Amino acid sequence: MHLADKPAAFLWRMLVPPQAVVCAHDLDDDELIFLWRDWVVYVQPDGAVLRIPRPAKASPWWTAADWWDLLWWAADSVDYDALGVYAMGEIIRDLGLVVPVRRRGEPPADVSVRLIRHDGAHVETLLFRQVSPAYALYRGLLRCADLDAATDGEWEHHVQRLQVSSDVVPFRH
């Protein structure tokens, strides 16, 4: 699955449990609102991620417009772009988001994850055996954040592609 041209919301949907997503049918494919721990997290069409504290009395009947209004009026929102945090892996860590190795009902597979620098140069390929594609993406995004940090932000790294196969041959050291 080629991911380089997918909107950020597509990647987040792969990571976030479906029951955490609010108003899924009312949102465009390039935006997402989800609840995680004590936060309401917003993924905007341009890929920006914001979070606010989860309201104590959120209503299951709220519309997407109600959730967006909540963000508009929140006094203590966190805008990751404004903080200079652009890597999804760093945001994942800050939120404390975890993805299970395998999701119930999803058959495990061998998954390779291809990482590239923002200039398009191939960096490395990670191989995972008997995991869910979501877990492989999660680990790939965390690795990208580590690579960004290792270059002091000089290079940005991205997950370019996930390849799901039962024929992936692991590296031998």
PDB file of C-alpha atoms in Angstrom:
ATOM      1  CA  MET A   1       0.000   0.000   0.000  1.00  0.00           C
ATOM      2  CA  HIS A   2       1.558   3.263  -1.153  1.00  0.00           C
ATOM      3  CA  LEU A   3       1.169   5.861   1.623  1.00  0.00           C
ATOM      4  CA  ALA A   4       3.236   8.849   0.513  1.00  0.00           C
ATOM      5  CA  ASP A   5       0.285  10.633  -1.097  1.00  0.00           C
ATOM      6  CA  LYS A   6      -2.377   9.674   1.435  1.00  0.00           C
ATOM      7  CA  PRO A   7      -3.808  12.383   3.701  1.00  0.00           C
ATOM      8  CA  ALA A   8      -2.683  12.341   7.323  1.00  0.00           C
ATOM      9  CA  ALA A   9      -6.217  11.433   8.421  1.00  0.00           C
ATOM     10  CA  PHE A  10      -5.925   8.173   6.439  1.00  0.00           C
ATOM     11  CA  LEU A  11      -2.844   7.177   8.455  1.00  0.00           C
ATOM     12  CA  TRP A  12      -4.461   8.190  11.737  1.00  0.00           C
ATOM     13  CA  ARG A  13      -7.532   6.078  10.885  1.00  0.00           C
ATOM     14  CA  MET A  14      -5.269   3.064  10.508  1.00  0.00           C
ATOM     15  CA  LEU A  15      -3.865   3.644  14.009  1.00  0.00           C
ATOM     16  CA  VAL A  16      -6.849   4.775  16.067  1.00  0.00           C
ATOM     17  CA  PRO A  17      -9.418   2.223  17.252  1.00  0.00           C
ATOM     18  CA  PRO A  18     -12.684   2.759  15.339  1.00  0.00           C
ATOM     19  CA  GLN A  19     -14.647   3.190  18.570  1.00  0.00           C
ATOM     20  CA  ALA A  20     -12.504   6.254  19.423  1.00  0.00           C
ATOM     21  CA  VAL A  21     -13.529   8.120  16.254  1.00  0.00           C
ATOM     22  CA  VAL A  22     -16.403  10.588  16.581  1.00  0.00           C
ATOM     23  CA  CYS A  23     -18.738  11.660  13.766  1.00  0.00           C
ATOM     24  CA  ALA A  24     -16.936   9.478  11.226  1.00  0.00           C
ATOM     25  CA  HIS A  25     -19.749   9.816   8.675  1.00  0.00           C
ATOM     26  CA  ASP A  26     -19.902  13.607   8.973  1.00  0.00           C
ATOM     27  CA  LEU A  27     -16.241  14.235   8.172  1.00  0.00           C
ATOM     28  CA  ASP A  28     -14.367  14.394   4.897  1.00  0.00           C
ATOM     29  CA  ASP A  29     -11.716  11.757   4.191  1.00  0.00           C
ATOM     30  CA  ASP A  30      -8.938  14.236   4.937  1.00  0.00           C
ATOM     31  CA  GLU A  31     -10.111  15.155   8.461  1.00  0.00           C
ATOM     32  CA  LEU A  32     -10.633  13.216  11.659  1.00  0.00           C
ATOM     33  CA  ILE A  33     -11.768  13.754  15.231  1.00  0.00           C
ATOM     34  CA  PHE A  34     -11.062  11.096  17.840  1.00  0.00           C
ATOM     35  CA  LEU A  35     -11.053  10.659  21.599  1.00  0.00           C
ATOM     36  CA  TRP A  36      -7.903   9.347  23.209  1.00  0.00           C
ATOM     37  CA  ARG A  37      -7.411   9.119  26.942  1.00  0.00           C
ATOM     38  CA  ASP A  38      -8.137  12.609  28.317  1.00  0.00           C
ATOM     39  CA  TRP A  39      -8.013  14.313  24.925  1.00  0.00           C
ATOM     40  CA  VAL A  40     -10.078  15.200  21.919  1.00  0.00           C
ATOM     41  CA  VAL A  41      -7.706  15.074  18.947  1.00  0.00           C
ATOM     42  CA  TYR A  42      -8.367  16.860  15.660  1.00  0.00           C
ATOM     43  CA  VAL A  43      -6.606  16.040  12.399  1.00  0.00           C
ATOM     44  CA  GLN A  44      -7.136  18.809   9.886  1.00  0.00           C
ATOM     45  CA  PRO A  45      -7.120  18.525   6.079  1.00  0.00           C
ATOM     46  CA  ASP A  46      -3.587  19.963   5.867  1.00  0.00           C
ATOM     47  CA  GLY A  47      -2.329  17.299   8.302  1.00  0.00           C
ATOM     48  CA  ALA A  48      -2.124  19.616  11.323  1.00  0.00           C
ATOM     49  CA  VAL A  49      -2.963  17.935  14.618  1.00  0.00           C
ATOM     50  CA  LEU A  50      -4.518  19.738  17.584  1.00  0.00           C
ATOM     51  CA  ARG A  51      -5.767  18.476  20.916  1.00  0.00           C
ATOM     52  CA  ILE A  52      -7.916  19.779  23.719  1.00  0.00           C
ATOM     53  CA  PRO A  53      -8.938  18.287  27.057  1.00  0.00           C
ATOM     54  CA  ARG A  54     -11.895  15.948  26.731  1.00  0.00           C
ATOM     55  CA  PRO A  55     -15.060  17.613  28.024  1.00  0.00           C
ATOM     56  CA  ALA A  56     -16.610  15.953  31.059  1.00  0.00           C
ATOM     57  CA  LYS A  57     -20.087  15.832  29.542  1.00  0.00           C
ATOM     58  CA  ALA A  58     -19.646  15.148  25.845  1.00  0.00           C
ATOM     59  CA  SER A  59     -22.890  14.119  24.218  1.00  0.00           C
ATOM     60  CA  PRO A  60     -23.209  11.112  21.916  1.00  0.00           C
ATOM     61  CA  TRP A  61     -25.586  13.262  19.845  1.00  0.00           C
ATOM     62  CA  TRP A  62     -23.028  15.947  19.065  1.00  0.00           C
ATOM     63  CA  THR A  63     -22.404  16.602  15.390  1.00  0.00           C
ATOM     64  CA  ALA A  64     -19.036  17.211  13.767  1.00  0.00           C
ATOM     65  CA  ALA A  65     -19.848  20.937  13.877  1.00  0.00           C
ATOM     66  CA  ASP A  66     -20.322  20.692  17.669  1.00  0.00           C
ATOM     67  CA  TRP A  67     -16.901  19.058  18.045  1.00  0.00           C
ATOM     68  CA  TRP A  68     -15.238  21.690  15.821  1.00  0.00           C
ATOM     69  CA  ASP A  69     -16.950  24.455  17.850  1.00  0.00           C
ATOM     70  CA  LEU A  70     -15.518  22.905  20.993  1.00  0.00           C
ATOM     71  CA  LEU A  71     -12.038  23.299  19.514  1.00  0.00           C
ATOM     72  CA  TRP A  72     -12.751  26.871  18.482  1.00  0.00           C
ATOM     73  CA  TRP A  73     -13.704  27.927  22.010  1.00  0.00           C
ATOM     74  CA  ALA A  74     -11.128  25.848  23.925  1.00  0.00           C
ATOM     75  CA  ALA A  75      -8.767  28.007  25.945  1.00  0.00           C
ATOM     76  CA  ASP A  76      -6.142  25.309  26.468  1.00  0.00           C
ATOM     77  CA  SER A  77      -5.693  23.744  23.045  1.00  0.00           C
ATOM     78  CA  VAL A  78      -2.374  22.333  21.888  1.00  0.00           C
ATOM     79  CA  ASP A  79      -1.417  22.932  18.251  1.00  0.00           C
ATOM     80  CA  TYR A  80       1.487  20.634  17.415  1.00  0.00           C
ATOM     81  CA  ASP A  81       2.463  22.711  14.370  1.00  0.00           C
ATOM     82  CA  ALA A  82       2.750  25.811  16.571  1.00  0.00           C
ATOM     83  CA  LEU A  83       5.033  23.813  18.875  1.00  0.00           C
ATOM     84  CA  GLY A  84       7.211  22.783  15.929  1.00  0.00           C
ATOM     85  CA  VAL A  85       6.183  19.133  16.178  1.00  0.00           C
ATOM     86  CA  TYR A  86       5.367  17.799  12.722  1.00  0.00           C
ATOM     87  CA  ALA A  87       6.359  14.124  12.912  1.00  0.00           C
ATOM     88  CA  MET A  88       3.408  11.813  13.496  1.00  0.00           C
ATOM     89  CA  GLY A  89       5.641   9.591  15.607  1.00  0.00           C
ATOM     90  CA  GLU A  90       6.319  12.433  18.040  1.00  0.00           C
ATOM     91  CA  ILE A  91       2.618  13.245  18.293  1.00  0.00           C
ATOM     92  CA  ILE A  92       1.838   9.565  18.856  1.00  0.00           C
ATOM     93  CA  ARG A  93       4.327   9.502  21.711  1.00  0.00           C
ATOM     94  CA  ASP A  94       2.960  12.691  23.241  1.00  0.00           C
ATOM     95  CA  LEU A  95      -0.602  11.342  23.156  1.00  0.00           C
ATOM     96  CA  GLY A  96       0.499   7.993  24.562  1.00  0.00           C
ATOM     97  CA  LEU A  97      -1.155   6.255  21.621  1.00  0.00           C
ATOM     98  CA  VAL A  98      -0.437   2.546  21.432  1.00  0.00           C
ATOM     99  CA  VAL A  99      -1.387   0.094  18.702  1.00  0.00           C
ATOM    100  CA  PRO A 100      -1.705  -3.615  19.448  1.00  0.00           C
ATOM    101  CA  VAL A 101       0.554  -6.028  17.630  1.00  0.00           C
ATOM    102  CA  ARG A 102      -2.557  -7.757  16.317  1.00  0.00           C
ATOM    103  CA  ARG A 103      -6.145  -6.614  16.322  1.00  0.00           C
ATOM    104  CA  ARG A 104      -8.927  -9.023  17.169  1.00  0.00           C
ATOM    105  CA  GLY A 105     -10.402 -10.550  14.028  1.00  0.00           C
ATOM    106  CA  GLU A 106      -7.585  -9.363  11.776  1.00  0.00           C
ATOM    107  CA  PRO A 107      -5.280 -12.098  10.473  1.00  0.00           C
ATOM    108  CA  PRO A 108      -1.611 -11.416  11.196  1.00  0.00           C
ATOM    109  CA  ALA A 109       0.745 -11.009   8.279  1.00  0.00           C
ATOM    110  CA  ASP A 110       4.343 -10.268   7.502  1.00  0.00           C
ATOM    111  CA  VAL A 111       4.657  -6.565   6.743  1.00  0.00           C
ATOM    112  CA  SER A 112       7.536  -4.556   5.306  1.00  0.00           C
ATOM    113  CA  VAL A 113       7.619  -0.805   5.867  1.00  0.00           C
ATOM    114  CA  ARG A 114       9.648   1.381   3.517  1.00  0.00           C
ATOM    115  CA  LEU A 115      10.971   4.640   5.009  1.00  0.00           C
ATOM    116  CA  ILE A 116      12.156   7.594   2.930  1.00  0.00           C
ATOM    117  CA  ARG A 117      13.643  11.018   3.578  1.00  0.00           C
ATOM    118  CA  HIS A 118      11.654  14.046   2.472  1.00  0.00           C
ATOM    119  CA  ASP A 119      13.947  14.353  -0.574  1.00  0.00           C
ATOM    120  CA  GLY A 120      12.714  10.924  -1.715  1.00  0.00           C
ATOM    121  CA  ALA A 121      15.854   8.961  -0.891  1.00  0.00           C
ATOM    122  CA  HIS A 122      15.220   5.467   0.483  1.00  0.00           C
ATOM    123  CA  VAL A 123      16.423   5.197   4.055  1.00  0.00           C
ATOM    124  CA  GLU A 124      15.555   1.735   5.290  1.00  0.00           C
ATOM    125  CA  THR A 125      13.023  -1.053   5.198  1.00  0.00           C
ATOM    126  CA  LEU A 126      11.628  -2.500   8.405  1.00  0.00           C
ATOM    127  CA  LEU A 127      10.317  -6.053   8.453  1.00  0.00           C
ATOM    128  CA  PHE A 128       7.731  -7.309  10.934  1.00  0.00           C
ATOM    129  CA  ARG A 129       6.496 -10.871  11.194  1.00  0.00           C
ATOM    130  CA  GLN A 130       2.927 -11.820  12.112  1.00  0.00           C
ATOM    131  CA  VAL A 131       1.622  -8.364  12.984  1.00  0.00           C
ATOM    132  CA  SER A 132      -1.239  -6.166  11.837  1.00  0.00           C
ATOM    133  CA  PRO A 133      -0.521  -3.553   9.146  1.00  0.00           C
ATOM    134  CA  ALA A 134      -1.576  -0.889  11.686  1.00  0.00           C
ATOM    135  CA  TYR A 135       1.139  -2.032  14.094  1.00  0.00           C
ATOM    136  CA  ALA A 136       3.769  -2.000  11.341  1.00  0.00           C
ATOM    137  CA  LEU A 137       2.722   1.541  10.402  1.00  0.00           C
ATOM    138  CA  TYR A 138       2.874   2.575  14.067  1.00  0.00           C
ATOM    139  CA  ARG A 139       6.409   1.231  14.456  1.00  0.00           C
ATOM    140  CA  GLY A 140       7.434   2.819  11.143  1.00  0.00           C
ATOM    141  CA  LEU A 141       6.183   6.239  12.261  1.00  0.00           C
ATOM    142  CA  LEU A 142       8.031   5.925  15.569  1.00  0.00           C
ATOM    143  CA  ARG A 143      11.206   4.988  13.691  1.00  0.00           C
ATOM    144  CA  CYS A 144      10.780   8.049  11.445  1.00  0.00           C
ATOM    145  CA  ALA A 145      10.584  10.250  14.546  1.00  0.00           C
ATOM    146  CA  ASP A 146      13.797   8.657  15.849  1.00  0.00           C
ATOM    147  CA  LEU A 147      15.541   9.265  12.516  1.00  0.00           C
ATOM    148  CA  ASP A 148      14.359  12.908  12.516  1.00  0.00           C
ATOM    149  CA  ALA A 149      15.772  13.358  16.004  1.00  0.00           C
ATOM    150  CA  ALA A 150      19.081  11.719  15.039  1.00  0.00           C
ATOM    151  CA  THR A 151      19.573  14.376  12.344  1.00  0.00           C
ATOM    152  CA  ASP A 152      18.490  17.214  14.680  1.00  0.00           C
ATOM    153  CA  GLY A 153      15.540  17.864  12.378  1.00  0.00           C
ATOM    154  CA  GLU A 154      17.757  18.445   9.323  1.00  0.00           C
ATOM    155  CA  TRP A 155      15.948  15.627   7.504  1.00  0.00           C
ATOM    156  CA  GLU A 156      12.305  14.613   7.734  1.00  0.00           C
ATOM    157  CA  HIS A 157      11.470  10.955   7.300  1.00  0.00           C
ATOM    158  CA  HIS A 158       8.188   9.414   6.173  1.00  0.00           C
ATOM    159  CA  VAL A 159       6.603   6.021   5.711  1.00  0.00           C
ATOM    160  CA  GLN A 160       6.351   5.603   1.978  1.00  0.00           C
ATOM    161  CA  ARG A 161       4.847   2.150   1.647  1.00  0.00           C
ATOM    162  CA  LEU A 162       3.504  -0.852   3.532  1.00  0.00           C
ATOM    163  CA  GLN A 163       3.760  -4.209   1.839  1.00  0.00           C
ATOM    164  CA  VAL A 164       1.664  -6.961   3.373  1.00  0.00           C
ATOM    165  CA  SER A 165       2.755 -10.458   2.509  1.00  0.00           C
ATOM    166  CA  SER A 166       3.207 -13.879   3.958  1.00  0.00           C
ATOM    167  CA  ASP A 167       6.355 -14.154   1.835  1.00  0.00           C
ATOM    168  CA  VAL A 168       8.450 -11.431   3.466  1.00  0.00           C
ATOM    169  CA  VAL A 169      11.920 -12.756   4.211  1.00  0.00           C
ATOM    170  CA  PRO A 170      13.447 -11.269   7.376  1.00  0.00           C
ATOM    171  CA  PHE A 171      16.979  -9.854   7.432  1.00  0.00           C
ATOM    172  CA  ARG A 172      19.623 -12.193   8.735  1.00  0.00           C
ATOM    173  CA  HIS A 173      22.388 -10.611  10.810  1.00  0.00           C
TER     174      HIS A 173
END
